[in-house]
Coordinates of C-alpha atoms and ligand atoms in Angstrom, one line a residue:
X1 CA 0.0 0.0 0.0
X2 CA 1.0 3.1 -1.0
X3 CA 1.9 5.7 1.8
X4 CA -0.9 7.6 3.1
X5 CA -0.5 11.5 2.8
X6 CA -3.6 12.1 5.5
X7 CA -3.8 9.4 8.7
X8 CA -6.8 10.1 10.3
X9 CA -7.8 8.8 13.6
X10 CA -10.7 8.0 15.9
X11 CA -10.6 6.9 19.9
X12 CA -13.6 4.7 20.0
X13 CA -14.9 3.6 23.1
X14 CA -18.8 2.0 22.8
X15 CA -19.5 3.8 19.4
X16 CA -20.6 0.8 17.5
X17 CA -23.8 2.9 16.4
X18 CA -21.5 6.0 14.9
X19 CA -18.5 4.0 12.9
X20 CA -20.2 3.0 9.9
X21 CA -21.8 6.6 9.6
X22 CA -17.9 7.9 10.6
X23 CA -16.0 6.0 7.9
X24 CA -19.0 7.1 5.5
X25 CA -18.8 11.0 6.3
X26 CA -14.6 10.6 6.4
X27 CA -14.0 8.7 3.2
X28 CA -16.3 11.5 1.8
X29 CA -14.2 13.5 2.7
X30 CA -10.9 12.6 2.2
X31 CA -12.0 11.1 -0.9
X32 CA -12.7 14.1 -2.1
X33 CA -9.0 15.7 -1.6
X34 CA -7.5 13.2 -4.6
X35 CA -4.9 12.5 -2.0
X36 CA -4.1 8.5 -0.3
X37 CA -5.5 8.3 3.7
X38 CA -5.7 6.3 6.1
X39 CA -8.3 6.0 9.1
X40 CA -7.1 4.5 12.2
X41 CA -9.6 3.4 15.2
X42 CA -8.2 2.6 18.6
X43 CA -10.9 0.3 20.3
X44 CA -10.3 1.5 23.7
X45 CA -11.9 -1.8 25.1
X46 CA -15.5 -1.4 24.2
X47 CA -17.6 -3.9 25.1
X48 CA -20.5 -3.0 22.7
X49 CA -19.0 -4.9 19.7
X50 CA -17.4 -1.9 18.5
X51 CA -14.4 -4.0 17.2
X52 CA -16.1 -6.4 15.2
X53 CA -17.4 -3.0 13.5
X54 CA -14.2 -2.2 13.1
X55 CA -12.9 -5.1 11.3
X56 CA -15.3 -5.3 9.0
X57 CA -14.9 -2.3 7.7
X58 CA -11.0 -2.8 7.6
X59 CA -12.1 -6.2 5.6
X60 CA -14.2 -4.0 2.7
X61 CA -10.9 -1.3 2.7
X62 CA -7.7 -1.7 3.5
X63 CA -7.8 1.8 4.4
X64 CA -9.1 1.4 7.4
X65 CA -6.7 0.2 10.4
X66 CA -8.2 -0.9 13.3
X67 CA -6.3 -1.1 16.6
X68 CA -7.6 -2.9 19.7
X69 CA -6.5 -2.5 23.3
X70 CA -6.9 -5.1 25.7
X71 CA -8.9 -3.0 28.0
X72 CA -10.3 0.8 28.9
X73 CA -6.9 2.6 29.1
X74 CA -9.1 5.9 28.7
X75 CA -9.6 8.9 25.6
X76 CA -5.9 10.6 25.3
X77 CA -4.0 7.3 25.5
X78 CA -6.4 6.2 22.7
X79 CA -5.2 9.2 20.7
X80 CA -1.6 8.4 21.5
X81 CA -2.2 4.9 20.4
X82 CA -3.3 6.4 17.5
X83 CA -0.5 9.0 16.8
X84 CA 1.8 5.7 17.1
X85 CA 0.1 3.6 14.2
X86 CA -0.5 6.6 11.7
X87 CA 1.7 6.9 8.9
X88 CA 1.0 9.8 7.2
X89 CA 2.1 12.9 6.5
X90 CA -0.3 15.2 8.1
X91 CA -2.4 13.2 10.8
X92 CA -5.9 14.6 11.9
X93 CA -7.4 13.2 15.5
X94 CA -11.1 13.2 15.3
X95 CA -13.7 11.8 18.0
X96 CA -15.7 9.0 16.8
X97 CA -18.8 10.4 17.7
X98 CA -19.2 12.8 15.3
X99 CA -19.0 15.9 17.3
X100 CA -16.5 17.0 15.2
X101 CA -17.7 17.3 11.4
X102 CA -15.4 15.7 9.1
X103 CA -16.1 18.3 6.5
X104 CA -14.2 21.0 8.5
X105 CA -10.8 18.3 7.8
X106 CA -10.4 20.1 4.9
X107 CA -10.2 23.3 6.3
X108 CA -7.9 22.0 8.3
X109 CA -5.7 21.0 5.3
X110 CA -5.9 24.0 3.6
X111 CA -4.0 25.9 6.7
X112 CA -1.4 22.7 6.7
X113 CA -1.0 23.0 2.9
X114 CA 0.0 27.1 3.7
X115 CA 3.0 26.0 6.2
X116 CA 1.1 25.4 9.7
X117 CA 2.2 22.2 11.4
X118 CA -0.5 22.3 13.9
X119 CA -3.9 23.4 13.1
X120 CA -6.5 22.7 16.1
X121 CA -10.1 23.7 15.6
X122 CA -11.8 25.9 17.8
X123 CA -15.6 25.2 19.2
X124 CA -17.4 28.6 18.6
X125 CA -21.1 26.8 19.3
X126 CA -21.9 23.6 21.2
X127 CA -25.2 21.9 20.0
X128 CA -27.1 19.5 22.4
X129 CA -24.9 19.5 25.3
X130 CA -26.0 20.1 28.9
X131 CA -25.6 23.5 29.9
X132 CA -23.3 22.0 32.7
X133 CA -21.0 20.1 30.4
X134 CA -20.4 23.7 28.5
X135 CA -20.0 25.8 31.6
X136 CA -17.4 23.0 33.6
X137 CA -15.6 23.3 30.1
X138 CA -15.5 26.6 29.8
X139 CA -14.4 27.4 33.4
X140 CA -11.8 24.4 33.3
X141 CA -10.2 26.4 29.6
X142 CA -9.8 29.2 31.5
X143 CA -8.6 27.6 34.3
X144 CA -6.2 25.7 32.9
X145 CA -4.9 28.8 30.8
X146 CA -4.6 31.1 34.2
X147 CA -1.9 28.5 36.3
X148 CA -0.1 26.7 33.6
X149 CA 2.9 27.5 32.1
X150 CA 2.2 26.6 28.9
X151 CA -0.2 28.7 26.5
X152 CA -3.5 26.2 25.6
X153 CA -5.7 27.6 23.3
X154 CA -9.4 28.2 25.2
X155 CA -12.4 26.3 23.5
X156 CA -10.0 23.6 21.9
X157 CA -10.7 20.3 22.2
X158 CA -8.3 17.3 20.7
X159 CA -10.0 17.8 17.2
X160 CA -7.0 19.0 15.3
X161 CA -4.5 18.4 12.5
X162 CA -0.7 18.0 13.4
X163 CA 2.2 18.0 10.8
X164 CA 4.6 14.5 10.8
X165 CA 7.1 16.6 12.6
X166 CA 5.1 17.6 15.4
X167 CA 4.3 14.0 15.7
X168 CA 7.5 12.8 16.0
X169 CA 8.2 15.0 18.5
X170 CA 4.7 13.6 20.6
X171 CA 5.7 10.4 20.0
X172 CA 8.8 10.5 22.1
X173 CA 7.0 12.1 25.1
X174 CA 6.1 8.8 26.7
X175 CA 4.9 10.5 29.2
X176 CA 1.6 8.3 31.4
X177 CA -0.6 11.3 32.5
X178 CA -1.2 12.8 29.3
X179 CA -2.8 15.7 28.4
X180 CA -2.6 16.2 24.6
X181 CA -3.7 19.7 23.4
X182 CA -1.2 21.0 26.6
X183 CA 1.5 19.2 24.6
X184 CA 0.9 20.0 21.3
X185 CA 1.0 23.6 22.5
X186 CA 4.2 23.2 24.8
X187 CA 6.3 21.7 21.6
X188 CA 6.0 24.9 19.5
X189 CA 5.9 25.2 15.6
X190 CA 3.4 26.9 13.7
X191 CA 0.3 27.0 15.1
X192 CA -3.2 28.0 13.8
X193 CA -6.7 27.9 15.2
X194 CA -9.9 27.6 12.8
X195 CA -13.4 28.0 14.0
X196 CA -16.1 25.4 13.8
X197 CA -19.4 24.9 15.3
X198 CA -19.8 21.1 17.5
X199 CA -22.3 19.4 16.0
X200 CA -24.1 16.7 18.6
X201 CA -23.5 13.2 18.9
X202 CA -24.1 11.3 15.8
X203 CA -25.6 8.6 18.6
X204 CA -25.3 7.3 22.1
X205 CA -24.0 9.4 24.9
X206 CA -21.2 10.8 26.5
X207 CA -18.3 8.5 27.6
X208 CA -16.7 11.3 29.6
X209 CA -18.3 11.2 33.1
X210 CA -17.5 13.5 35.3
X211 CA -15.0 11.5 37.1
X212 CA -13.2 11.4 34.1
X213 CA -13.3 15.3 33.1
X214 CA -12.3 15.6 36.6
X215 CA -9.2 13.4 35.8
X216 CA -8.3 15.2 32.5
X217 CA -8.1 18.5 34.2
X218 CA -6.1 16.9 37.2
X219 CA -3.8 15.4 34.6
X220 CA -3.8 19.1 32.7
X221 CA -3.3 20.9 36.0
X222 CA -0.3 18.3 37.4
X223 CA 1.7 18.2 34.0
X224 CA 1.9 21.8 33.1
X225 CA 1.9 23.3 36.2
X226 CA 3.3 23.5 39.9
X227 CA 1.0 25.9 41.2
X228 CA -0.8 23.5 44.0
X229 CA 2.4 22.8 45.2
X230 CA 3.2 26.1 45.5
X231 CA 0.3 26.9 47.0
X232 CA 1.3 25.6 50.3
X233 CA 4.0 28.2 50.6
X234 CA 1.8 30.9 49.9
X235 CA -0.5 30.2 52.3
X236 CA 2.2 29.8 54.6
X237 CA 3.9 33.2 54.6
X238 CA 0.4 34.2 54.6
X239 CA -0.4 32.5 58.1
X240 CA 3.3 33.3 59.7
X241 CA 2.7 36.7 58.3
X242 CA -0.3 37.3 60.1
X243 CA 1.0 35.3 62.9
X244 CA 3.8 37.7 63.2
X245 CA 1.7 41.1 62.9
X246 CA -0.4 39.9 66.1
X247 CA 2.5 39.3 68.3
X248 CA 2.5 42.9 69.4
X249 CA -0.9 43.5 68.9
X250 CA -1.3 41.1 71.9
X251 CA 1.1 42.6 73.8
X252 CA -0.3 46.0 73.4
X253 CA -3.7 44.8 73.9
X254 CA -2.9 42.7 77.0
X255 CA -0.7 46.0 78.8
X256 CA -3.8 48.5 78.3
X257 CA -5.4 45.4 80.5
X258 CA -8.1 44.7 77.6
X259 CA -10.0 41.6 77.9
X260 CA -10.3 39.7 74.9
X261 CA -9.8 36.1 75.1
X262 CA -13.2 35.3 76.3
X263 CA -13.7 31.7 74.7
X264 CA -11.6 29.8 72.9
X265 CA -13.3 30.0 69.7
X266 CA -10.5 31.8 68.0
X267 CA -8.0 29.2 68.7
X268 CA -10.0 26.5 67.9
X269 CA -10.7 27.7 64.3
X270 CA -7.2 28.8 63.9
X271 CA -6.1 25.5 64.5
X272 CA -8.5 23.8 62.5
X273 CA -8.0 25.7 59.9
X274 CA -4.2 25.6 59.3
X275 CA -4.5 21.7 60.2
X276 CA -6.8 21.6 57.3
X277 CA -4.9 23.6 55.0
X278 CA -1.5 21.5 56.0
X279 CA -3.5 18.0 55.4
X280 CA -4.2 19.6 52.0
X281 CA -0.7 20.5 51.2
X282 CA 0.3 16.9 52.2
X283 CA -2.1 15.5 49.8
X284 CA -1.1 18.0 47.0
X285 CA 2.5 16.3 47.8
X286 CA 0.8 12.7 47.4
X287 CA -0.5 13.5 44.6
X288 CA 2.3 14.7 42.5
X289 CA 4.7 11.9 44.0
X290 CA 2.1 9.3 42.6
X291 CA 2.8 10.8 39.8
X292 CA 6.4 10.3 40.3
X293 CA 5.9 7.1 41.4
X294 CA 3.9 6.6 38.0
X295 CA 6.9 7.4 35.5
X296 CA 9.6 5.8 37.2
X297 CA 7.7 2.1 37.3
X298 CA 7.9 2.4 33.3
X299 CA 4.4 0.9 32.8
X300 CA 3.4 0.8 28.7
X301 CA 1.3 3.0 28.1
X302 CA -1.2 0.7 26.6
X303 CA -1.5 -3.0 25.0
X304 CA -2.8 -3.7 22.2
X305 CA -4.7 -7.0 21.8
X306 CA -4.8 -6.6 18.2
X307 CA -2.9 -4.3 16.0
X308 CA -3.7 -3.6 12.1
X309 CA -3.1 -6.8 9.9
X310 CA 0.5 -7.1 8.8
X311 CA 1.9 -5.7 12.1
X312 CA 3.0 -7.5 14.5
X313 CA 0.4 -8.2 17.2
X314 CA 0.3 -7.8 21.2
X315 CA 2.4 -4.7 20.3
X316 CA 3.2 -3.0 23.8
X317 CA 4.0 0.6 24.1
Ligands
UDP1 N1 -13.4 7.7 24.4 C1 -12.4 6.8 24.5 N2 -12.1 6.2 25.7 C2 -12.8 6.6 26.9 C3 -13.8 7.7 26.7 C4 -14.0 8.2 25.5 O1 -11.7 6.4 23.5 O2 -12.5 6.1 27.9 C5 -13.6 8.3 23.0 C6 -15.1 8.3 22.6 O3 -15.4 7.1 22.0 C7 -15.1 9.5 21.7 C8 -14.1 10.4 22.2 O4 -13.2 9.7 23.1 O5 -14.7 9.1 20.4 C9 -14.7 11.6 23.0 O6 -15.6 11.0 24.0 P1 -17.0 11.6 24.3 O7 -17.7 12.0 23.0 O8 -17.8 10.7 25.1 O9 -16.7 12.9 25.1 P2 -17.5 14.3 25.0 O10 -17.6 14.7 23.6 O11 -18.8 14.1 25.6 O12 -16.6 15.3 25.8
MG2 MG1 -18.3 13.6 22.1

């Protein structure tokens, strides 16, 4: 098979009622460009018969590469997955839900054809999503964009195209804890943002609980940033600060003979509070070491229980 000039991929996790429609609207699409492609779907363990989807459609066109992991290993390991088995030249990550219209791809080419090596879309509408789902997104965009190093575009989700040699460069940050669009914005080149409206879900519902979101902005907060750990400083110079000004506010207040102490109220919240705040710090601490702990075991980041025909299987990354 020739090389494909477009790999596009799909993390698929309990969408066996969107793929055919998926590889229909993509094929479409890319068809339409004259050029060779490739789609590949990571099964991220569905149990919904999502892979026997898959390899069908891999049997009717060898364009198709279906990946299967031996379990749930969650969304942006999926996409990494993915980013390992393409082989093109420009490769596009798409969710397999059809959220993100494949007709905007080719907008998305057109900005990689004038020189930009990663082109991420930006959501400008959201249709038939809970209003809570837009607002936690929202505030965790903004959040993320205040206390981490690294400049994240707002409103972006993974739905982007990357250059060959940004993906070279992702593929050797093996990182475990991943949060994509934080590194495709931390390794540079040129970068572009195009607007699109998110379409609904072609079917089914949402795979990302709110456990999960949760995680994702844990994972985005934790690899780009220090700030919690810092935080524990702060508020430490804040409470010996204070703790130093009332040292002669005491003895001033106790030589004039003014009666103050009358309970014990103060102490008792003073101490709660900075026990509190210290158990907090600790488990900041915890949190980042597990982290630590994490990395240096070496895990793979995934296994793969089937890999595209003609490669070799029980490939572990
Ligand atoms: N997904 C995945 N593994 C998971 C959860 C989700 O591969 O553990 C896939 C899912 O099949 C979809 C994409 O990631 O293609 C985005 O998930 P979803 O549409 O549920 O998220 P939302 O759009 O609601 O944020
Ligand atoms: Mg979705």
């Amino acid at each position: 098979m020739t090389q494909p000039i477009y790999s596009i991929i799909a993390p698929v996790y309990n969408e066996h009622e969107s793929l055919t429609e998926l590889y229909r609207r993509v094929s479409q699409v890319m068809d339409s460009t004259g050029e060779p492609w490739e789609l590949v779907l990571v099964d991220d363990g569905s149990r919904d018969g999502s892979s026997q989807i898959m390899r069908k459609l891999a049997d009717e066109d060898s364009k198709v590469r279906p990946v299967v992991f031996a379990r749930n290993f969650g969304h942006q390991i999926a996409v990494t997955a993915g980013l390992d088995y393409a082989r093109g030249k420009a490769v596009v990550i798409i969710d397999a839900d059809l959220q993100d219209p494949p007709e905007v791809i080719l907008e998305l080419i057109a900005k990689w054809k004038e020189g930009y090596q990663v082109v991420y879309a930006v959501r400008e509408e959201r249709e038939g999503e809970s209003w809570f789902k837009t607002a936690t997104a929202s505030i965790f965009y903004r959040l993320i964009y205040r206390i981490t190093d690294v400049k994240i575009p707002l409103d972006t989700g993974d739905f982007r195209l990357m250059d060959r040699a940004v993906v070279d460069v992702l593929n050797t940050m093996r990182e475990r804890h991943r949060f994509l669009r934080g590194m495709a914005a931390w390794v540079g080149f040129r970068q572009i943002g195009v607007p699109y409206s998110r379409a609904a879900r072609f079917a089914g519902t949402t795979k990302y609980p709110l456990s999960k979101m949760l995680k994702l902005a844990e994972n985005a907060v934790t690899s780009f940033s220090y700030f919690p750990l810092q935080l524990a400083t702060y508020i430490g110079f804040i409470a010996a600060g204070l703790g130093i000004l009332a040292i002669p506010v005491v003895i001033a207040l106790r030589l004039t003979g003014w009666q103050f102490f009358i309970g014990q109220a103060t102490t008792l919240i003073a101490v709660l509070f900075l026990g509190g705040v210290q158990l907090i710090s600790l488990g900041i601490l915890g949190e980042y070491l597990g982290r630590v702990y994490d990395e240096v075991r070496g895990r793979p980041l995934y296994i793969v229980s089937e890999a595209p025909s003609n490669e070799e299987e029980n490939k572990i990354e």
